[in-house]
Amino acid sequence: MPSYTAPVRDMQFLLHDVLKVTETDIPGYDDLEADFTAPVLEEAGKLASDVLAPLNPVGDHEGCTLENGVVRTPKGFSEAFDKLREGGWTALDCDPEYGGQGMPYLLGTAVGEIFVSANMAFNMYQGLTHGAYSAIHAHGTDAQKQTYLPKMVTCEWTGTMNLTEPHCGTDLGLMRSKAEPQDDGSYRITGQKIFISAGEHDMADNIIHLVLARITGAPAGIKGISLFIVPKFMVNEDGSLGDRNAVTCGNLEEKMGIHGNATCVMNYDGATGYLLGTADKGMRAMFTMMNEARLGVGLQGYAQAEAAYQNAVAYAKDRLQGRDVTGAKNPDGPADPIIVHPDIRRSLMDQKSFVEGARALTFWGAHLIDRAHRAGDAEADGLISLLTPVIKGFQTDKGFDMTVQAQQVFGGHGYIEEWGMSQFARDARIAMIYEGANGVQALDLVGRKLALDGGKHVMAFFDLVKTFIAENKDEERLAKDFLDPLKAASKDLQAAATYFMQTAAKNPNHALAGSTDFLHLFGHVCLGLMWARMGKAALEGLDAGASETDFLNAKLATGRYYMARQLPATGMHLARIQSGADTVMALEADAF
Amino acid sequence: MPSYTAPVRDMQFLLHDVLKVTETDIPGYDDLEADFTAPVLEEAGKLASDVLAPLNPVGDHEGCTLENGVVRTPKGFSEAFDKLREGGWTALDCDPEYGGQGMPYLLGTAVGEIFVSANMAFNMYQGLTHGAYSAIHAHGTDAQKQTYLPKMVTCEWTGTMNLTEPHCGTDLGLMRSKAEPQDDGSYRITGQKIFISAGEHDMADNIIHLVLARITGAPAGIKGISLFIVPKFMVNEDGSLGDRNAVTCGNLEEKMGIHGNATCVMNYDGATGYLLGTADKGMRAMFTMMNEARLGVGLQGYAQAEAAYQNAVAYAKDRLQGRDVTGAKNPDGPADPIIVHPDIRRSLMDQKSFVEGARALTFWGAHLIDRAHRAGDAEADGLISLLTPVIKGFQTDKGFDMTVQAQQVFGGHGYIEEWGMSQFARDARIAMIYEGANGVQALDLVGRKLALDGGKHVMAFFDLVKTFIAENKDEERLAKDFLDPLKAASKDLQAAATYFMQTAAKNPNHALAGSTDFLHLFGHVCLGLMWARMGKAALEGLDAGASETDFLNAKLATGRYYMARQLPATGMHLARIQSGADTVMALEADAF
């Protein structure tokens, strides 16, 4: 059975040596002293290792069941959910006004990674509740907030997001679900929603569904869609639960992975709903929390890779097979551990350098969100808005690849379910799809975010890279190994952006045909920047005489690997992009 | 439910316009007239579409079951196996002396692709029998051949390969299974084998296991291993079946995919076995059929991608979502089919250009095997020996990626099992692992095949590329779009090989750390060469006034896509390779 240990030291390095959280002027960040964050992460790690990780294969194997409208989660999930609640973990970065602990989103992100690595399917019940909490927090009336938020902060009630219908996923303008206004100000919601994660289950007293639907007479398309709160059980004035609402789970999907999470077909048969935010502005309300939700999915990508990587390392150290060509490393044993083999080492370094780079990018992203929300920094808001599709798309594509590489380290044992490596790959696969499939992320990046506010945010990103390189150019230990490759990669990214600008007027397909390559190119530059930053922080630590020289030297070595072995991908992506749309669009649809 | 149609036109193009089979001097190839191969492929396609493909999700869902030592295959498998036998499909390229039809291996390969695309797990029962047939055919005594081959040609008896043990996969020198010589010349075989595909099932009267084991007193390591024939039921003098042998299925593995195939733990408890070939030379006997077996797995890689691609195309034409940015293509409908979107198109072109290129490479490989075996051509034998790890490793890595891309076209519908796209990815995943994990293929290529016979075979490959470019340099329709990229890619491959030669003496890890990149670089050059050849053949067809101009023009357009969008990967692989082993091996094992 796979095991998991929270990478607390790596997280502390990011928080305190790279992001230097307590030195920033973001409200609430002064709480984040190293001797405060360490025990928080350690405690989360304990829950993850002892309770959540052992339930991960159980959830995969048992899955959820639907009988007479009741969804049962796998054995042990409910007890584990109680522990999550009792530990106050669900309230960590929620508003103290509604019972939250008011911690920065960054800390919530670090803790979230730990829980997601240990058991992604399980953590979704909480994660979706947090998303619905954020939407109500941002758009609800005072009464709505008082009614729902305290119970959602504790996860006594969980939440869901209802967007997709059988005939519409990406193109939500085609939505058919209806909302008929009632005399009392409520709405009658009718329609069918699919792929609703945690839509129905046995771990909470109530489920608060956020549902997109079209109010009678609303404009066609995306501009006529509103967002509604639809509780599973009606909530009485005094907060007690009333009648069952007319919303039911019609079916559970059989999926490739995340079996422990109930993916429901939800039927709304004249259910009572309450408008959340402004009528016809439901998409906007939904999208205000999209950055967070997509960052959270980008996190799932590398968090699954982290869990898979940990187990691949353990196997590579344990499995004896063949000999080191440069001389036996385990001469008294029948063979050497496979970690001696350069191609196994390459695979582990791919995984390690990706995971640590992606964690840095995600933490930086969470830090930007805090800066935007807590310090009202519009530039941080613009930057995270630009980076969100990169974090979501790049990290889930690569994260999945890395789970596959980790599985490969096990040979045939990776393919059988007994070792748990298949589950990491099967679970990670969904992150490439939900919260907007990665092709849609690439479209968002190239078709919208690049040009947003006159291209100001991408220019800010380039400036950031340029400034970092300029400020550190005299540091010889960074120059050749970190700064030169970063500069070259950033140049490729700029050349790609320039190509898009130059061709856009002539034919927008040139940019769109290169969108996925651009997203990956951007991702590599981001991770290159993160590694340069981490390299700098490691050198500072070494120069200051930090005791953990092995840890800091390993950071430098892992960074050098990423720069030498991963960044060269930018040239390939640029070449593909610059080949334009002609070969992509040459065939008629009939020729496929 | 997914559907499948055999790509007969594409296959005919390869056989008759690219490979021009009847113009070669290989014995048996004069049978392969276009009006002979077409109905063979059509008939195989009919069986595949009507019988095997509909059973594919059934096999995935039901899997195999073990009860009291008896393994039951999924409902319908046994009847389908009868149809395979009745149609004579199992005997296609087998020796007429034992009831085979004596067709070239190339034709068997084409038919094999069709069956594998339709139902990979099902086809393995036949495929493994063919492998065991080949081993007995090459190394058996006359009596052994007479006893086993006729029944294996018809698949009345099926075959297996028993290599892996719990503690040894790649490193077979660690093997523990024992063979004790008996007075009657037979051996008592004792040991446990794992991951034995089709090790036990209910579709054949007998199962002929080929088992690697160590004869009492044999040298340690790989040089003391022998190969044995161990029948499930003893075979009497008159060919009738006698007692049950002491070999049993101890367990079935629960796997990520190929659920329809029984992956068995096999226990040999003093089972009676017969030496196949020479004592202590079992590895050599096993490896004489390795080229074929690995080519077959390389075929599985693209065959699954083909099946997934066909369904992705159908979905992309059918699913209405969003609008073409250059103007609505389905203005009367609620939205355009998603095939209008450039990023979907890019994905489909990635899949199409890979599958058609890989098919060309595989058919060429099969052609080389025929040339080696039927015409005794040592150079062809050397070349296919070099290309085998490339075909196996590159095509299964990429083939899996393409099934994932095809699944991605479906968005959330790709993740649920209902649409069958998950199965293609889960089934394709095993091909990266078995018959030697792809890292082992890369090691075989770089550590062994490159330098084989003084590097003669890789030089022959480079000459082949050079000659093709030289012979066609005046064809303007090929020069810029096909020959220039091929030349550049081939130069990258040569630079990588040169780097390995220059660094090998200093430190063999430089080559080994670049082995997987080298395998992929080589794969791209191979597919580049294939597309150049197909481009040339398409132009010849157009110039000769062939009626199917759409088909031939699509070949040219797809080839141009591959050259423009896939070949640029070679530069990235070269850069990674030339960065050497230092960053790969920098960390101590403890630092992971």
PDB file of N, CA, C and O in Angstrom, chain A residues 288 291 365 367-373 376-388 449 452-453 457:
ATOM      1  N   THR A 288     -15.899  34.708 -10.358  1.00  0.00           N
ATOM      2  CA  THR A 288     -15.090  35.396  -9.355  1.00  0.00           C
ATOM      3  C   THR A 288     -14.310  34.408  -8.506  1.00  0.00           C
ATOM      4  O   THR A 288     -13.293  34.740  -7.935  1.00  0.00           O
ATOM      5  N   ASN A 291     -10.490  31.719 -10.328  1.00  0.00           N
ATOM      6  CA  ASN A 291      -9.040  31.704 -10.124  1.00  0.00           C
ATOM      7  C   ASN A 291      -8.663  30.741  -9.007  1.00  0.00           C
ATOM      8  O   ASN A 291      -7.756  29.930  -9.142  1.00  0.00           O
ATOM      9  N   GLY A 365       1.296  31.778  -6.508  1.00  0.00           N
ATOM     10  CA  GLY A 365      -0.041  32.139  -6.973  1.00  0.00           C
ATOM     11  C   GLY A 365      -0.975  32.432  -5.799  1.00  0.00           C
ATOM     12  O   GLY A 365      -1.739  33.412  -5.818  1.00  0.00           O
ATOM     13  N   HIS A 367      -0.096  33.367  -2.878  1.00  0.00           N
ATOM     14  CA  HIS A 367       0.426  34.603  -2.314  1.00  0.00           C
ATOM     15  C   HIS A 367      -0.102  35.816  -3.100  1.00  0.00           C
ATOM     16  O   HIS A 367      -0.520  36.827  -2.520  1.00  0.00           O
ATOM     17  N   LEU A 368      -0.157  35.701  -4.412  1.00  0.00           N
ATOM     18  CA  LEU A 368      -0.706  36.787  -5.234  1.00  0.00           C
ATOM     19  C   LEU A 368      -2.184  36.987  -4.950  1.00  0.00           C
ATOM     20  O   LEU A 368      -2.684  38.116  -4.922  1.00  0.00           O
ATOM     21  N   ILE A 369      -2.906  35.884  -4.736  1.00  0.00           N
ATOM     22  CA  ILE A 369      -4.333  35.988  -4.411  1.00  0.00           C
ATOM     23  C   ILE A 369      -4.507  36.699  -3.070  1.00  0.00           C
ATOM     24  O   ILE A 369      -5.359  37.588  -2.929  1.00  0.00           O
ATOM     25  N   ASP A 370      -3.706  36.339  -2.099  1.00  0.00           N
ATOM     26  CA  ASP A 370      -3.755  37.046  -0.813  1.00  0.00           C
ATOM     27  C   ASP A 370      -3.437  38.531  -1.006  1.00  0.00           C
ATOM     28  O   ASP A 370      -4.097  39.403  -0.424  1.00  0.00           O
ATOM     29  N   ARG A 371      -2.440  38.792  -1.807  1.00  0.00           N
ATOM     30  CA  ARG A 371      -2.052  40.185  -2.041  1.00  0.00           C
ATOM     31  C   ARG A 371      -3.206  40.970  -2.686  1.00  0.00           C
ATOM     32  O   ARG A 371      -3.476  42.115  -2.332  1.00  0.00           O
ATOM     33  N   ALA A 372      -3.879  40.299  -3.608  1.00  0.00           N
ATOM     34  CA  ALA A 372      -5.008  40.946  -4.281  1.00  0.00           C
ATOM     35  C   ALA A 372      -6.183  41.138  -3.321  1.00  0.00           C
ATOM     36  O   ALA A 372      -6.760  42.218  -3.241  1.00  0.00           O
ATOM     37  N   HIS A 373      -6.528  40.093  -2.585  1.00  0.00           N
ATOM     38  CA  HIS A 373      -7.732  40.136  -1.751  1.00  0.00           C
ATOM     39  C   HIS A 373      -7.523  40.846  -0.422  1.00  0.00           C
ATOM     40  O   HIS A 373      -8.404  41.535   0.056  1.00  0.00           O
ATOM     41  N   GLY A 376      -5.589  44.427  -1.520  1.00  0.00           N
ATOM     42  CA  GLY A 376      -6.209  45.202  -2.585  1.00  0.00           C
ATOM     43  C   GLY A 376      -5.264  45.571  -3.720  1.00  0.00           C
ATOM     44  O   GLY A 376      -5.408  46.619  -4.363  1.00  0.00           O
ATOM     45  N   ASP A 377      -4.314  44.689  -3.997  1.00  0.00           N
ATOM     46  CA  ASP A 377      -3.305  44.978  -5.009  1.00  0.00           C
ATOM     47  C   ASP A 377      -3.820  44.548  -6.387  1.00  0.00           C
ATOM     48  O   ASP A 377      -3.911  43.370  -6.697  1.00  0.00           O
ATOM     49  N   ALA A 378      -4.144  45.530  -7.229  1.00  0.00           N
ATOM     50  CA  ALA A 378      -4.732  45.232  -8.540  1.00  0.00           C
ATOM     51  C   ALA A 378      -3.727  44.567  -9.471  1.00  0.00           C
ATOM     52  O   ALA A 378      -4.096  43.756 -10.322  1.00  0.00           O
ATOM     53  N   GLU A 379      -2.474  44.910  -9.312  1.00  0.00           N
ATOM     54  CA  GLU A 379      -1.465  44.288 -10.180  1.00  0.00           C
ATOM     55  C   GLU A 379      -1.306  42.807  -9.869  1.00  0.00           C
ATOM     56  O   GLU A 379      -1.161  41.981 -10.776  1.00  0.00           O
ATOM     57  N   ALA A 380      -1.329  42.491  -8.601  1.00  0.00           N
ATOM     58  CA  ALA A 380      -1.271  41.075  -8.209  1.00  0.00           C
ATOM     59  C   ALA A 380      -2.491  40.343  -8.758  1.00  0.00           C
ATOM     60  O   ALA A 380      -2.393  39.209  -9.233  1.00  0.00           O
ATOM     61  N   ASP A 381      -3.629  41.006  -8.723  1.00  0.00           N
ATOM     62  CA  ASP A 381      -4.854  40.408  -9.244  1.00  0.00           C
ATOM     63  C   ASP A 381      -4.734  40.140 -10.744  1.00  0.00           C
ATOM     64  O   ASP A 381      -5.131  39.079 -11.234  1.00  0.00           O
ATOM     65  N   GLY A 382      -4.172  41.108 -11.460  1.00  0.00           N
ATOM     66  CA  GLY A 382      -3.987  40.936 -12.899  1.00  0.00           C
ATOM     67  C   GLY A 382      -3.008  39.821 -13.209  1.00  0.00           C
ATOM     68  O   GLY A 382      -3.225  39.013 -14.127  1.00  0.00           O
ATOM     69  N   LEU A 383      -1.957  39.748 -12.433  1.00  0.00           N
ATOM     70  CA  LEU A 383      -0.931  38.742 -12.682  1.00  0.00           C
ATOM     71  C   LEU A 383      -1.456  37.327 -12.412  1.00  0.00           C
ATOM     72  O   LEU A 383      -1.242  36.408 -13.207  1.00  0.00           O
ATOM     73  N   ILE A 384      -2.189  37.160 -11.295  1.00  0.00           N
ATOM     74  CA  ILE A 384      -2.689  35.816 -10.999  1.00  0.00           C
ATOM     75  C   ILE A 384      -3.773  35.423 -12.005  1.00  0.00           C
ATOM     76  O   ILE A 384      -3.914  34.243 -12.367  1.00  0.00           O
ATOM     77  N   SER A 385      -4.482  36.404 -12.483  1.00  0.00           N
ATOM     78  CA  SER A 385      -5.482  36.142 -13.511  1.00  0.00           C
ATOM     79  C   SER A 385      -4.812  35.609 -14.781  1.00  0.00           C
ATOM     80  O   SER A 385      -5.307  34.683 -15.430  1.00  0.00           O
ATOM     81  N   LEU A 386      -3.678  36.189 -15.122  1.00  0.00           N
ATOM     82  CA  LEU A 386      -2.900  35.718 -16.281  1.00  0.00           C
ATOM     83  C   LEU A 386      -2.338  34.315 -16.032  1.00  0.00           C
ATOM     84  O   LEU A 386      -2.370  33.443 -16.910  1.00  0.00           O
ATOM     85  N   LEU A 387      -1.826  34.107 -14.835  1.00  0.00           N
ATOM     86  CA  LEU A 387      -1.125  32.851 -14.536  1.00  0.00           C
ATOM     87  C   LEU A 387      -2.063  31.680 -14.265  1.00  0.00           C
ATOM     88  O   LEU A 387      -1.657  30.517 -14.352  1.00  0.00           O
ATOM     89  N   THR A 388      -3.315  31.989 -13.929  1.00  0.00           N
ATOM     90  CA  THR A 388      -4.243  30.916 -13.537  1.00  0.00           C
ATOM     91  C   THR A 388      -4.377  29.810 -14.585  1.00  0.00           C
ATOM     92  O   THR A 388      -4.232  28.628 -14.250  1.00  0.00           O
ATOM     93  N   LYS A 449      -6.525  36.323 -21.787  1.00  0.00           N
ATOM     94  CA  LYS A 449      -5.641  36.844 -20.750  1.00  0.00           C
ATOM     95  C   LYS A 449      -4.435  37.600 -21.313  1.00  0.00           C
ATOM     96  O   LYS A 449      -3.989  38.583 -20.723  1.00  0.00           O
ATOM     97  N   LEU A 452      -5.494  41.083 -22.143  1.00  0.00           N
ATOM     98  CA  LEU A 452      -6.275  41.767 -21.105  1.00  0.00           C
ATOM     99  C   LEU A 452      -5.597  43.069 -20.677  1.00  0.00           C
ATOM    100  O   LEU A 452      -4.377  43.103 -20.488  1.00  0.00           O
ATOM    101  N   ASP A 453      -6.402  44.106 -20.519  1.00  0.00           N
ATOM    102  CA  ASP A 453      -5.864  45.415 -20.102  1.00  0.00           C
ATOM    103  C   ASP A 453      -4.671  45.829 -20.961  1.00  0.00           C
ATOM    104  O   ASP A 453      -3.646  46.299 -20.457  1.00  0.00           O
ATOM    105  N   HIS A 457      -0.531  42.715 -18.201  1.00  0.00           N
ATOM    106  CA  HIS A 457      -0.119  41.708 -17.219  1.00  0.00           C
ATOM    107  C   HIS A 457       1.007  40.824 -17.730  1.00  0.00           C
ATOM    108  O   HIS A 457       1.886  40.435 -16.966  1.00  0.00           O
TER     109      HIS A 457
END
